[in-house]
Protein backbone atom coordinates (compact mmCIF):
# COMPACT_ATOMS: atom_id res chain seq x y z
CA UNK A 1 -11.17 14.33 33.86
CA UNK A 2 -13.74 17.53 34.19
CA UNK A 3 -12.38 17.74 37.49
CA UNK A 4 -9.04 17.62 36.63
CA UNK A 5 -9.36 20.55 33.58
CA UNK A 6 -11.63 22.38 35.85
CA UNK A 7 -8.51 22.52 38.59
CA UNK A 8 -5.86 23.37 35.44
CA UNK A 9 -8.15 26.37 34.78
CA UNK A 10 -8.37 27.89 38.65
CA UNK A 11 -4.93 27.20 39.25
CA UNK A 12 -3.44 29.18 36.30
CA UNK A 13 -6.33 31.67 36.73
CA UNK A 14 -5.38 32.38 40.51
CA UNK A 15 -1.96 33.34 39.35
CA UNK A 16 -2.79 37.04 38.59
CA UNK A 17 0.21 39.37 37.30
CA UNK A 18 2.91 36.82 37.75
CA UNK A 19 4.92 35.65 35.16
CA UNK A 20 4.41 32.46 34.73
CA UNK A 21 4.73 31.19 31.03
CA UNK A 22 7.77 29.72 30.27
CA UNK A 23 10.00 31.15 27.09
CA UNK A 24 11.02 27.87 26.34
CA UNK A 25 9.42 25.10 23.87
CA UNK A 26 11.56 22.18 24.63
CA UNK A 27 9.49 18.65 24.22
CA UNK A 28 12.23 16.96 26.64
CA UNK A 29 11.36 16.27 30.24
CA UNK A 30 13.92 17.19 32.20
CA UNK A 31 13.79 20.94 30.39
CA UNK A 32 10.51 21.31 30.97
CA UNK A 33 10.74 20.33 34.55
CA UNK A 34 13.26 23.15 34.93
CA UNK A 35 11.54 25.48 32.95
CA UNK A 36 8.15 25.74 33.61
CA UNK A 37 8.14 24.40 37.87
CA UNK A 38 6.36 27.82 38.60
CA UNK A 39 3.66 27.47 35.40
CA UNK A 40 1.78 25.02 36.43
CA UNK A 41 -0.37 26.26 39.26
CA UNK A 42 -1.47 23.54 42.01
CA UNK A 43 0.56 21.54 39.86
CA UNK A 44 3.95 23.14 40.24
CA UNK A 45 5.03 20.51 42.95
CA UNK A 46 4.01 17.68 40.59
CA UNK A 47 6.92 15.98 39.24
CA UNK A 48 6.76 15.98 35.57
CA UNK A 49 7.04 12.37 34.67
CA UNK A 50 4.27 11.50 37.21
CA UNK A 51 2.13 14.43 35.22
CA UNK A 52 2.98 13.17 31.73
CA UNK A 53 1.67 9.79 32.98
CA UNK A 54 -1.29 11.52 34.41
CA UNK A 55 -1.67 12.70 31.10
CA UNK A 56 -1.48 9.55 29.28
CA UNK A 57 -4.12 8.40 31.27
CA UNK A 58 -6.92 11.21 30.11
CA UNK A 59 -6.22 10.90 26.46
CA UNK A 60 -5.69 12.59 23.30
CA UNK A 61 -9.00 14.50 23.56
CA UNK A 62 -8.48 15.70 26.98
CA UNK A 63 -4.47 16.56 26.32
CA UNK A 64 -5.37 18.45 23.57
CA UNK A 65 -7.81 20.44 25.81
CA UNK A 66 -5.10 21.35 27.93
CA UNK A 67 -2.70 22.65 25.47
CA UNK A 68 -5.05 25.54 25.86
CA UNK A 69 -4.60 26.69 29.42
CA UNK A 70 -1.57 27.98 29.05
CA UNK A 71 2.15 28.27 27.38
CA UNK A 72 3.36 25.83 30.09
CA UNK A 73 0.72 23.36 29.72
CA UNK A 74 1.05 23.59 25.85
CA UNK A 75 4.54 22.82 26.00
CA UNK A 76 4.03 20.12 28.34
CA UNK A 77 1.17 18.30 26.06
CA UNK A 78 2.70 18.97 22.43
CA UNK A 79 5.51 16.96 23.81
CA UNK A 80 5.83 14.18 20.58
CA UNK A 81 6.74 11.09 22.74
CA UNK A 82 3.35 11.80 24.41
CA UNK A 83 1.32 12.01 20.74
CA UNK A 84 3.64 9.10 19.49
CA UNK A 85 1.75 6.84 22.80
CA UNK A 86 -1.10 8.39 21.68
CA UNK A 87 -0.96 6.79 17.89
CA UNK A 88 0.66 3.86 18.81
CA UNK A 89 -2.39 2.64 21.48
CA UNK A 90 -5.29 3.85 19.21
CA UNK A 91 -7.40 0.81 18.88
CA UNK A 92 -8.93 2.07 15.97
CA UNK A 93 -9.27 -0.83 13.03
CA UNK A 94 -8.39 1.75 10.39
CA UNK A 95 -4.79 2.67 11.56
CA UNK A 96 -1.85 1.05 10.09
CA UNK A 97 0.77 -0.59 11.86
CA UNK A 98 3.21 2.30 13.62
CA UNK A 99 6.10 1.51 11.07
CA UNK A 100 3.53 2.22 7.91
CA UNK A 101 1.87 5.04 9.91
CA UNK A 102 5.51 6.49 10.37
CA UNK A 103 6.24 5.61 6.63
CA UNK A 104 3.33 7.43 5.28
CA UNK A 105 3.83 10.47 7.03
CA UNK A 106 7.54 11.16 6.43
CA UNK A 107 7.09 9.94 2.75
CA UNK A 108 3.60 10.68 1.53
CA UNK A 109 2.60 13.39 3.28
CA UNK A 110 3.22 16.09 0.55
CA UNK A 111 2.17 14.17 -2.60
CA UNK A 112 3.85 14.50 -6.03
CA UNK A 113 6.99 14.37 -6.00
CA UNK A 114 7.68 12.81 -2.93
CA UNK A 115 10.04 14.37 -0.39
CA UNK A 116 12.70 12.77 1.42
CA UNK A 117 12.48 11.48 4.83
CA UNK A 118 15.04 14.11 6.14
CA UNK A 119 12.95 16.52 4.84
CA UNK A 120 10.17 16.12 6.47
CA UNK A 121 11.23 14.38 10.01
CA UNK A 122 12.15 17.97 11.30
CA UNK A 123 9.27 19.41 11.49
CA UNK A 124 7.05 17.20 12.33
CA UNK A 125 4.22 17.46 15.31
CA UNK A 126 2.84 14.37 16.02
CA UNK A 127 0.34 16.17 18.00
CA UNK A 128 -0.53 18.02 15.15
CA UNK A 129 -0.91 15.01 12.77
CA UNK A 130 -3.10 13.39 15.29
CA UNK A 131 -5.53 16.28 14.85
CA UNK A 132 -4.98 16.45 10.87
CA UNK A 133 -5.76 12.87 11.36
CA UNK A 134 -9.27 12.79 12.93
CA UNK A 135 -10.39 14.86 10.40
CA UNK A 136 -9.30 13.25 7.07
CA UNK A 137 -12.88 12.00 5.53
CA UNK A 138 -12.14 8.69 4.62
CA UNK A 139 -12.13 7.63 0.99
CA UNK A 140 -13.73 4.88 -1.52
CA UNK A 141 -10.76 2.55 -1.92
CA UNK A 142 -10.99 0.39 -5.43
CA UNK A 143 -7.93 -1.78 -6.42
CA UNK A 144 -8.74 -2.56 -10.32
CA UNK A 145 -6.78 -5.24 -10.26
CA UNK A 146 -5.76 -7.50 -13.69
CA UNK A 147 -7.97 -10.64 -12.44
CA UNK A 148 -10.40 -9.39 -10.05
CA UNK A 149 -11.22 -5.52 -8.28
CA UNK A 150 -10.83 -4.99 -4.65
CA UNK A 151 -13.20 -2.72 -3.09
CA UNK A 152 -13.94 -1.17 0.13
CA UNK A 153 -13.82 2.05 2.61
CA UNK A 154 -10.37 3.16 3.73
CA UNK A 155 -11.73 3.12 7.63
CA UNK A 156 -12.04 -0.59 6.98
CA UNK A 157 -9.56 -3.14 7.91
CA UNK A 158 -9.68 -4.85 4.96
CA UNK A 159 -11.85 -4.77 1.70
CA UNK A 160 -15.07 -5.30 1.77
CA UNK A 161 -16.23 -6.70 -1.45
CA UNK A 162 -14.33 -8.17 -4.94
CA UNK A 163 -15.98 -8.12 -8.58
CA UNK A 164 -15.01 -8.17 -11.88
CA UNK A 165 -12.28 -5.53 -13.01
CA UNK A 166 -12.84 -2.68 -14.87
CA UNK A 167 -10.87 -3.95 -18.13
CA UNK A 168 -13.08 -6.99 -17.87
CA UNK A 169 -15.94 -5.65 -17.10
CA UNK A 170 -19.33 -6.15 -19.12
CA UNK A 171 -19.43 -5.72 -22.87
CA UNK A 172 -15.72 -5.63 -24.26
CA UNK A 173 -16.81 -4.27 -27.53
CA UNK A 174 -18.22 -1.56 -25.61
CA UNK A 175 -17.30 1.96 -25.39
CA UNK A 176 -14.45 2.64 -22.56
CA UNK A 177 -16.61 5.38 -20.86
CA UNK A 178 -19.82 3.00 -21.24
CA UNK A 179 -17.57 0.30 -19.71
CA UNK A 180 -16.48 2.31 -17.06
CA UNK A 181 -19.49 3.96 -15.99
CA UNK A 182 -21.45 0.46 -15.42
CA UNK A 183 -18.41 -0.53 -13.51
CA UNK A 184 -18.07 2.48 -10.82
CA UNK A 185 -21.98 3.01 -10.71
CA UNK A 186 -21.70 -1.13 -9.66
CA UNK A 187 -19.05 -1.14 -6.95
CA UNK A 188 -20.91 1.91 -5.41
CA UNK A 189 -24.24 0.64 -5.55
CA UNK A 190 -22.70 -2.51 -3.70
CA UNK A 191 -21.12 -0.43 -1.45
CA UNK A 192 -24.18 1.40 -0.58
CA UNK A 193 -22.75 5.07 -0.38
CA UNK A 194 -23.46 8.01 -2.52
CA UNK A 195 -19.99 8.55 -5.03
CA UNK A 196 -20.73 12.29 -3.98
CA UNK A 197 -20.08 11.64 -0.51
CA UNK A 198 -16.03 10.83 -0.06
CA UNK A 199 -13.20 10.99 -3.03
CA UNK A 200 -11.99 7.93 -4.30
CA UNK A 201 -8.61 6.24 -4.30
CA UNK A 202 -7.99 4.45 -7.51
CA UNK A 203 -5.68 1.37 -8.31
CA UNK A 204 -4.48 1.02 -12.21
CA UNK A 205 -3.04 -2.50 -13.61
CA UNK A 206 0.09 -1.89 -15.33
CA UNK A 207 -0.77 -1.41 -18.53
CA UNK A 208 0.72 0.29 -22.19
CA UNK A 209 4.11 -0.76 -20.78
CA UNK A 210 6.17 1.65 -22.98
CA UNK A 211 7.65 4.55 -23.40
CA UNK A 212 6.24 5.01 -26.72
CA UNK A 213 4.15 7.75 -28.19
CA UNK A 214 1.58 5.16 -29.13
CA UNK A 215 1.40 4.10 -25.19
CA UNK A 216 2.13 7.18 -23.78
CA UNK A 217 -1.09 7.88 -25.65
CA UNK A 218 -3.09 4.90 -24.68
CA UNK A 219 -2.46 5.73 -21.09
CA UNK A 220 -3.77 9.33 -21.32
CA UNK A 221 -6.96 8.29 -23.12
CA UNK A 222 -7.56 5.31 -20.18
CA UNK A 223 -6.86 8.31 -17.57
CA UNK A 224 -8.63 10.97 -18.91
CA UNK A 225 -11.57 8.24 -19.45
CA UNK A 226 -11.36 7.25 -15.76
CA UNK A 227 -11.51 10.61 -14.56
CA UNK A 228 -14.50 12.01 -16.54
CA UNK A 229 -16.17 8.70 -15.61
CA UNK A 230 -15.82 9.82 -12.22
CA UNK A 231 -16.39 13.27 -12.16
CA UNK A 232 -19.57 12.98 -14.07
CA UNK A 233 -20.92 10.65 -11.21
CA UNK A 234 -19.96 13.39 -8.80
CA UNK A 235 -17.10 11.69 -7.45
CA UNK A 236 -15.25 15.21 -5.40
CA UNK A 237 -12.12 14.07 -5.71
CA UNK A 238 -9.89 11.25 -7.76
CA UNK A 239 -6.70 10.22 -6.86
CA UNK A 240 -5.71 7.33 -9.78
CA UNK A 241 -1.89 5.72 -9.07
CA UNK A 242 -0.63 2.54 -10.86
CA UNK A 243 -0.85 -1.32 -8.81
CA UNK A 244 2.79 -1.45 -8.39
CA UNK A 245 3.70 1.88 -6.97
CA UNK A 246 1.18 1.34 -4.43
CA UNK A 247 2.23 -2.45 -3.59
CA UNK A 248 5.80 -0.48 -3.23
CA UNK A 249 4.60 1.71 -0.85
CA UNK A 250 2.60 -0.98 1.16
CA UNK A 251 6.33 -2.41 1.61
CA UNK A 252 7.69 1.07 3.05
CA UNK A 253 9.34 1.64 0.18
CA UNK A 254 9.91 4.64 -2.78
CA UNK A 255 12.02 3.26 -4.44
CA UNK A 256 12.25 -0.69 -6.09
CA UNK A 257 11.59 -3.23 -8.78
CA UNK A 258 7.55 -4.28 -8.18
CA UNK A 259 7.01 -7.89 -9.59
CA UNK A 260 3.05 -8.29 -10.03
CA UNK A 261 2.02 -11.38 -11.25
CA UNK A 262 -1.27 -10.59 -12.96
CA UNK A 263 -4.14 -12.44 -14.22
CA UNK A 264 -2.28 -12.98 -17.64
CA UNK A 265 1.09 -11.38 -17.76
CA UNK A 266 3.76 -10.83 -14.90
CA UNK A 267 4.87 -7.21 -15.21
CA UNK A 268 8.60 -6.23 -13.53
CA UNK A 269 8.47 -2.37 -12.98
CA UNK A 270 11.47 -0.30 -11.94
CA UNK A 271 10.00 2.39 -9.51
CA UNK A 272 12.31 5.28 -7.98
CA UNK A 273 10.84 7.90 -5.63
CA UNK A 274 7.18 6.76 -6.20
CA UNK A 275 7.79 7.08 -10.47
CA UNK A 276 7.78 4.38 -12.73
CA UNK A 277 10.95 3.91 -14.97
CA UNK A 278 9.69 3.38 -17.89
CA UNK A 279 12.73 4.96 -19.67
CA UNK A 280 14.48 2.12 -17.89
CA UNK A 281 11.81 -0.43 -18.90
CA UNK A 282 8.99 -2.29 -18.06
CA UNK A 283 9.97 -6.50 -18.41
CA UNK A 284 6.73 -8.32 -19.40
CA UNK A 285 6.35 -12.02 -19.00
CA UNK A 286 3.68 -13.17 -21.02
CA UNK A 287 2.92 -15.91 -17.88
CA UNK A 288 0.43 -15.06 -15.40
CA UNK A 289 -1.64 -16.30 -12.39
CA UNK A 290 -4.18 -18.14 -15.09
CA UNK A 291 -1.17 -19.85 -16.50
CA UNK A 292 -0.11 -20.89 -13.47
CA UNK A 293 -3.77 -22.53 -12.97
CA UNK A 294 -4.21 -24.08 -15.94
CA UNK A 295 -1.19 -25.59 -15.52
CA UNK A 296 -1.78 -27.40 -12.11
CA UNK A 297 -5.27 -28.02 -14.20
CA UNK A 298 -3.07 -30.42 -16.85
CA UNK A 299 -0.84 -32.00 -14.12
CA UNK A 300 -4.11 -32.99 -11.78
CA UNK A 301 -5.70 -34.68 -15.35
CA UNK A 302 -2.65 -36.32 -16.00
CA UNK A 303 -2.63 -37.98 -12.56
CA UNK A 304 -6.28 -38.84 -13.02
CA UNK A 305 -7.25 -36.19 -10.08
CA UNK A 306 -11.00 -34.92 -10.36
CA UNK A 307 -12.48 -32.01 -9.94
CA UNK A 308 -15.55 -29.99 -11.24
CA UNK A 309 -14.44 -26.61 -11.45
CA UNK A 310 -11.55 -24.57 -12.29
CA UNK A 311 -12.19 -22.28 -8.91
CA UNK A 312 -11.46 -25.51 -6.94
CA UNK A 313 -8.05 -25.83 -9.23
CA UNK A 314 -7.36 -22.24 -8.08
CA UNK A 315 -8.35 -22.90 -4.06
CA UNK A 316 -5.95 -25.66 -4.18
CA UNK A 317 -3.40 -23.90 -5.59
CA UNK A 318 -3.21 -21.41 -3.19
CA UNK A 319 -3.60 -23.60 -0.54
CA UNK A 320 -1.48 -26.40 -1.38
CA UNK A 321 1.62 -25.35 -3.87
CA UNK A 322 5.08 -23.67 -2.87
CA UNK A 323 8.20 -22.79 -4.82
CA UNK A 324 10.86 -25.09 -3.96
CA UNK A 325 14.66 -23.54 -3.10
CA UNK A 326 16.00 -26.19 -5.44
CA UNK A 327 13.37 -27.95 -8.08
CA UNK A 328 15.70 -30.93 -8.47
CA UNK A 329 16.32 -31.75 -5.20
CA UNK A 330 12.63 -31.50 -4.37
CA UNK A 331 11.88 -34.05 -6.81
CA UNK A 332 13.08 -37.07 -4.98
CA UNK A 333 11.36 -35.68 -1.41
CA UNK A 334 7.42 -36.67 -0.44
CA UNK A 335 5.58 -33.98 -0.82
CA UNK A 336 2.22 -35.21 -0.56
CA UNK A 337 -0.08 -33.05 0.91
CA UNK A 338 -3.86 -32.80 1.21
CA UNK A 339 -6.95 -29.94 1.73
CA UNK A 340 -10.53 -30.38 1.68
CA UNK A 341 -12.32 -28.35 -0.88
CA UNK A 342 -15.56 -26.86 0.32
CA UNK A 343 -18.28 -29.22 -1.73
CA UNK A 344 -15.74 -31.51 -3.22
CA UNK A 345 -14.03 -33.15 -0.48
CA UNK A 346 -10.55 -34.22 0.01
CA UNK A 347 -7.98 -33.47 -2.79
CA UNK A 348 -4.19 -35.14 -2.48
CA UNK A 349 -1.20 -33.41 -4.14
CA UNK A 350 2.16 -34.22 -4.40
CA UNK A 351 4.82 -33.17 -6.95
CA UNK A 352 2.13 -31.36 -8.84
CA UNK A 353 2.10 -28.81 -5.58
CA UNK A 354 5.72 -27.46 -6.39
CA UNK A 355 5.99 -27.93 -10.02
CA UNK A 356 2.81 -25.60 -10.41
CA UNK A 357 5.48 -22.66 -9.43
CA UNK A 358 8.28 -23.80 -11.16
CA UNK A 359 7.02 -22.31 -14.58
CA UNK A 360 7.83 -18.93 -13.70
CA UNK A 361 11.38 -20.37 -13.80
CA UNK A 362 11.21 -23.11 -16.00
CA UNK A 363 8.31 -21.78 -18.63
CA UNK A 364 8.92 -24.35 -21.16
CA UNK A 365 7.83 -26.67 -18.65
CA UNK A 366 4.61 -25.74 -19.18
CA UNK A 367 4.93 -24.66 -22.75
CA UNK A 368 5.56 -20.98 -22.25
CA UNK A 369 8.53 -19.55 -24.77
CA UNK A 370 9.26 -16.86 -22.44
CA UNK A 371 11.98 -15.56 -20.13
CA UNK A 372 11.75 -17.12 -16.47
CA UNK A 373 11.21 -14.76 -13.89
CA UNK A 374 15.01 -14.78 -12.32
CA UNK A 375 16.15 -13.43 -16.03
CA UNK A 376 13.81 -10.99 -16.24
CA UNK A 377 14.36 -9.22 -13.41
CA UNK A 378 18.59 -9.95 -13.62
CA UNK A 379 17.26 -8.20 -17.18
CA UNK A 380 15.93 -5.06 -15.41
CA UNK A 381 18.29 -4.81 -12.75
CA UNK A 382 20.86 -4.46 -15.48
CA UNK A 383 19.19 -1.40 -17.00
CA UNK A 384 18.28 0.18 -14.05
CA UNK A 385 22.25 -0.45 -13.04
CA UNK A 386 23.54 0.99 -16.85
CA UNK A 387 21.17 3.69 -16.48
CA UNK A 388 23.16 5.70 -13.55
CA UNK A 389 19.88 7.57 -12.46
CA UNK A 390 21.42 8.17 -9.01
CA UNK A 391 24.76 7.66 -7.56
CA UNK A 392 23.95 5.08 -5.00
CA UNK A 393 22.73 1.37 -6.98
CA UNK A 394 20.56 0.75 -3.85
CA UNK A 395 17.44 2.01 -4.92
CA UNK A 396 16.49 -1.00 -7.44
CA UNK A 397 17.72 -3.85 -4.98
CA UNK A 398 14.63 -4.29 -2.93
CA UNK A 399 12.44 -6.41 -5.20
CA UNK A 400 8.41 -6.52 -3.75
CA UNK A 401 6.31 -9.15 -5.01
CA UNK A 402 2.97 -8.56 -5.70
CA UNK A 403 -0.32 -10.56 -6.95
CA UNK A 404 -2.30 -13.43 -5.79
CA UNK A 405 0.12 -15.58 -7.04
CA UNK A 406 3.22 -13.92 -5.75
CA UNK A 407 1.97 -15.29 -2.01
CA UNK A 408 2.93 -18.50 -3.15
CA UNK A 409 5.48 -19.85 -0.07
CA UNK A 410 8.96 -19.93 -0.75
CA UNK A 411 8.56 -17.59 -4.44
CA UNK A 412 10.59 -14.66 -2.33
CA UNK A 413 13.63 -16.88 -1.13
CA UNK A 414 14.00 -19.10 -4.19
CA UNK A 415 14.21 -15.01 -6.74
CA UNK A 416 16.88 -13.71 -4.01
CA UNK A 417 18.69 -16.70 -4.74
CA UNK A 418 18.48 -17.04 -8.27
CA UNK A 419 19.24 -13.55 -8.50
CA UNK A 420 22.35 -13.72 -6.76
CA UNK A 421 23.73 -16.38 -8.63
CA UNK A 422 22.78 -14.88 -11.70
CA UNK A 423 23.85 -11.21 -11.51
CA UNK A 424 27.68 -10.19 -10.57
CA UNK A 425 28.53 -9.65 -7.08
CA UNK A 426 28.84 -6.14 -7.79
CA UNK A 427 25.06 -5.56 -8.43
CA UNK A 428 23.70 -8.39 -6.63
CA UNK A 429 25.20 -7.23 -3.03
CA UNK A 430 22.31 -5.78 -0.86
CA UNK A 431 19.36 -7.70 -3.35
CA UNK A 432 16.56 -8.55 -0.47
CA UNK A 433 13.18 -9.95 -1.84
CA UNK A 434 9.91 -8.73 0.22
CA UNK A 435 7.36 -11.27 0.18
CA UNK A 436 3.30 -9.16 -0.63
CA UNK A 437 3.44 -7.50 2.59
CA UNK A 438 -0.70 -7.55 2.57
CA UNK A 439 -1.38 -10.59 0.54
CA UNK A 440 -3.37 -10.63 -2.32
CA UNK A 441 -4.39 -7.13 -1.16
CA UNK A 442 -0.88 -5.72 -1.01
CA UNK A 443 -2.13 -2.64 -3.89
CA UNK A 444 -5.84 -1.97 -1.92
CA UNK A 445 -3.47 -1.50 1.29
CA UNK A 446 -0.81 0.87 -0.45
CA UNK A 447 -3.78 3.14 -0.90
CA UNK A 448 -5.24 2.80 2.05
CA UNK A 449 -1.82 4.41 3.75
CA UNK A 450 -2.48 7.77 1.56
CA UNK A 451 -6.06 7.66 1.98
CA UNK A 452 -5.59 7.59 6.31
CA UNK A 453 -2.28 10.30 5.81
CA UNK A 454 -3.09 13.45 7.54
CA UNK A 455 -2.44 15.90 4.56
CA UNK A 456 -5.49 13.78 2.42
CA UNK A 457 -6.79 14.66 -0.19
CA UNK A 458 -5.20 17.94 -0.63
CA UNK A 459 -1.77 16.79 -2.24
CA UNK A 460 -2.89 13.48 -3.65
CA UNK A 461 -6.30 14.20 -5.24
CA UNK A 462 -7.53 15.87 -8.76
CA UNK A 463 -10.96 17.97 -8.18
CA UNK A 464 -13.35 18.40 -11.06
CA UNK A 465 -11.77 21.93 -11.32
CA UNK A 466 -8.26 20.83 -11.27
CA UNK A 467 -8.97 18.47 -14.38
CA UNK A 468 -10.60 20.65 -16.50
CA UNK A 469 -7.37 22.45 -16.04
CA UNK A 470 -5.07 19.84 -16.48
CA UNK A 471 -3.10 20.59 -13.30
CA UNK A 472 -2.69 17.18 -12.20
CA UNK A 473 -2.62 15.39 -15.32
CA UNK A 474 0.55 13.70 -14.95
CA UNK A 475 0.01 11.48 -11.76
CA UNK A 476 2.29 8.50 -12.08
CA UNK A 477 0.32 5.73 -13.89
C-alpha cells in the first residue's frame, strides 16, 4: 500500500502546470470516469471500477490517505458506496448491525429533538461519519433496570456485568444521593475504570407515571439527584433517557407504544419522536415479571414439583413457558416439556409452562384485579388515536415489547391478535408487534446505538457546566 500512495504522489506531482483537477464532485462512477480520466496521473488509463476495487482492497485508513493527493482522488474516495463497504465489513464487535447503524445516524445524530430522516439523509458523508466515528470515546453504559442493572462499556458486544438496581439498592431508608452514590461508586469499581475517564449513558425505569405536578416533581428531584451523584464523582458527561425510549430506539423506531414488563408493574408508554406522551398517558398494570414467577411458583407446588430456590422457578420460566395463540385450545394439547436446572436436575412442565403467561391476559387467574395486557394497550391506543397529535394514526401502531419477561415465545403474536380483535378496524389496520429486539438487554442496546453515533456526546450529553445552568434539564425521562 506504501507503494501504491508513494506512486499516487509522483504521478500527480509530475503533472506540473496542467490542469488537472476536475470541477466536478459527483460520487457516481460513470461521472467520474468522464470527468476526471486526465487527474489521475499513471492512473488515468485505469478504468474506474477496477480502481474503486483497488481501493476497497487498501482500506479505510489508506482511502482516506488518498483523498489528500488531489481533487480527483478526493472525489474518487469520498464516493459513499465506497464508505458504506467500508462500515458494512468492519469486523469490529462494537458496531451495530448496518440497519441500526443507518438508523442511528439519520435519527439520532443531532440529539433533542430528533430530526427527521429526510432531513438528515441529504447531507450525509459516510466517509465523514466513518472518521467522526473512530473518534467517539466510548461511554459507561448502565441500564437501571426495575429488577436488576445492566452494566458495561459501549465498545462491548454485550454487557458485561448485572447487580442490583439503583432503586433497590442498599439501605431503602437511606438518603437518595447516599443511595445513589454507593450504587455508581459500585458498578465502577466492578468495572475497573476511573468515572473520570468516559461519560456515561444512563437508563431510567419508568417511573412517576403522570403528568401531575406532584410527579412532574418527583422526576426532577430523581434527575437532578442522578446528575449531582454523577458529577460529584467526576463523571464528564451524563446523558440520562428513560428504559422505554431507548428499547424504542433499539427497534428502529421514534415513534410507538413501549410495553416493559418490569420487576413489579408492566408500564405501556406512548412515545412519538423519541418523547414520552404522558399527556396521552402512561397505562400501568400492577403485574410484573415477579408476578409472573410466583405464579409458576404456586402451580409447580400444586403439582407437587420441587425445587429449592425461587432463581430455579425463574430459570425455568424462561426456559420452559410460552404464550399460547389460543389458551383454550392449548389446554387439551401435551405440552410437556423438560430442562435440567444447573444443581437440581431435571424439572418436567406441562400446562403450568403456558398458563404462567396467560396472567397478563387472564390476571384473575392468578389473583390479580387488574386490566389484562390486550385492554390496556387497546386502552392507550385509544387515547393516543382521540388525541390527534399528528395527522397520520401510524405513529402509535408499532407496539415493542420490552423486559425479561416480554421474551417469553409467542407474547408478540398472541397482543397483535388480541389487539386486532379488540380495537375497530379503523385503528387496528397497520398494528405490528416487535418482539425485544435485544432480549432482556433490549434498553442497554438502545443506548449503546447513541453512545457508538458519530456526533457523541456533543448533542446527547449534559457537562457539569451545562447543569449548573440548567440547559439540558429537560431530557426526556
Amino acid at each position: 500500500m506504501t507503494t501504491l500512495i508513494r506512486k499516487v504522489w509522483e504521478s500527480v506531482s509530475s503533472r506540473k502546470g496542467s490542469n488537472t483537477e476536475s470541477t466536478s464532485s459527483s460520487s457516481s462512477s460513470s461521472s467520474l470516469a468522464t470527468s476526471s480520466t486526465a487527474c489521475l496521473g499513471a492512473f488515468d488509463r485505469v478504468p474506474t471500477d477496477l480502481l474503486m476495487q483497488i481501493v476497497r482492497l487498501v482500506g479505510p485508513k489508506e482511502a482516506a490517505k488518498l483523498s489528500a493527493v488531489c481533487k480527483a482522488w478526493r472525489c474518487l474516495v469520498s464516493d459513499n458506496e465506497l464508505w458504506i463497504f467500508f462500515l458494512q465489513n468492519q469486523k469490529k464487535q462494537e458496531e451495530p448491525h448496518w440497519d441500526s447503524f443507518l438508523f442511528s445516524e439519520t435519527h439520532l445524530r443531532s440529539g433533542y429533538p430528533l430530526q427527521p430522516f429526510w432531513s438528515q439523509m441529504p447531507q450525509l458523508s459516510f466517509m465523514a461519519i466513518y472518521g467522526q466515528r473512530e473518534q467517539v470515546p466510548g461511554s459507561v453504559i448502565i441500564d437501571g433496570g426495575s429488577g436488576y442493572c445492566k452494566f458495561g462499556w459501549s465498545k462491548y458486544a454485550c454487557p458485561s456485568g448485572r447487580s442490583a438496581t439503583f432503586l433497590e439498592f442498599g439501605n431503602v431508608e437511606s438518603p437518595m444521593y447516599s443511595r445513589l452514590r454507593h450504587f455508581f461508586v459500585t458498578i465502577y469499581s466492578r468495572m475497573q475504570v476511573k468515572p473520570s475517564s468516559q461519560p456515561v449513558v444512563l437508563s431510567i425505569p419508568i417511573c412517576h407515571y403522570d403528568d401531575t405536578e406532584s410527579a412532574k416533581a418527583s422526576r426532577r428531584q430523581l434527575k437532578e439527584a442522578i446528575y449531582k451523584v454523577l458529577f460529584d464523582i467526576n463523571v464528564p458527561a451524563v446523558c440520562a433517557i428513560n428504559q422505554a425510549t431507548l428499547a424504542l430506539f433499539a427497534a428502529r423506531r421514534t415513534s410507538g407504544i413501549v410495553v416493559n414488563i418490569g420487576f413489579q408493574v408492566t408500564s405501556i408508554v406512548p412515545i412519538l419522536n423519541g418523547k414520552v406522551m404522558r399527556k396521552v398517558g402512561v397505562e400501568i398494570m400492577g403485574l410484573g415479571a415477579l408476578k409472573l414467577t410466583g405464579f409458576l411458583r404456586e402451580l409447580m407446588q400444586q403439582n407437587n414439583i420441587g425445587f429449592e430456590s425461587l432463581y430455579t422457578v425463574r430459570t425455568l420460566k424462561e426456559n420452559l413457558c410460552y404464550v399460547a395463540a389460543d389458551y383454550e385450545a392449548e389446554l387439551s394439547k401435551n405440552t410437556q416439556a423438560s430442562f435440567e436446572a444447573t444443581g437440581e436436575g431435571w424439572f418436567t412442565l406441562s400446562k403450568e409452562r403456558f398458563q404462567t403467561g396467560e396472567i397478563l391476559f387472564q390476571p384473575r387467574l392468578a389473583g390479580v384485579r387488574t386490566m389484562g395486557l390486550h385492554q390496556a394497550v387497546a386502552l392507550c391506543m385509544d387515547h393516543c388515536h382521540s388525541a390527534e397529535l399528528t395527522d397520520d394514526d401510524a405513529w402509535f401502531k408499532t407496539v415493542v415489547l420490552s423486559g425479561g419477561s416480554a421474551c417469553l415465545p409467542g407474547l408478540a403474536g398472541r397482543l397483535e391478535k388480541e389487539l386486532h380483535g379488540l380495537l375497530p378496524p379503523s385503528v387496528s389496520k397497520g398494528i405490528t408487534v416487535i418482539p425485544p429486539p435485544y432480549g432482556a438487554d433490549t434498553a442497554w442496546f438502545g443506548a449503546k446505538l447513541i453512545s457508538n453515533v458519530s456526533t457523541f456526546p456533543g448533542p446527547w450529553c449534559m457537562t457539569r457546566k451545562q447543569f449548573r445552568q440548567k440547559s439540558k434539564a429537560k431530557l426526556m425521562w
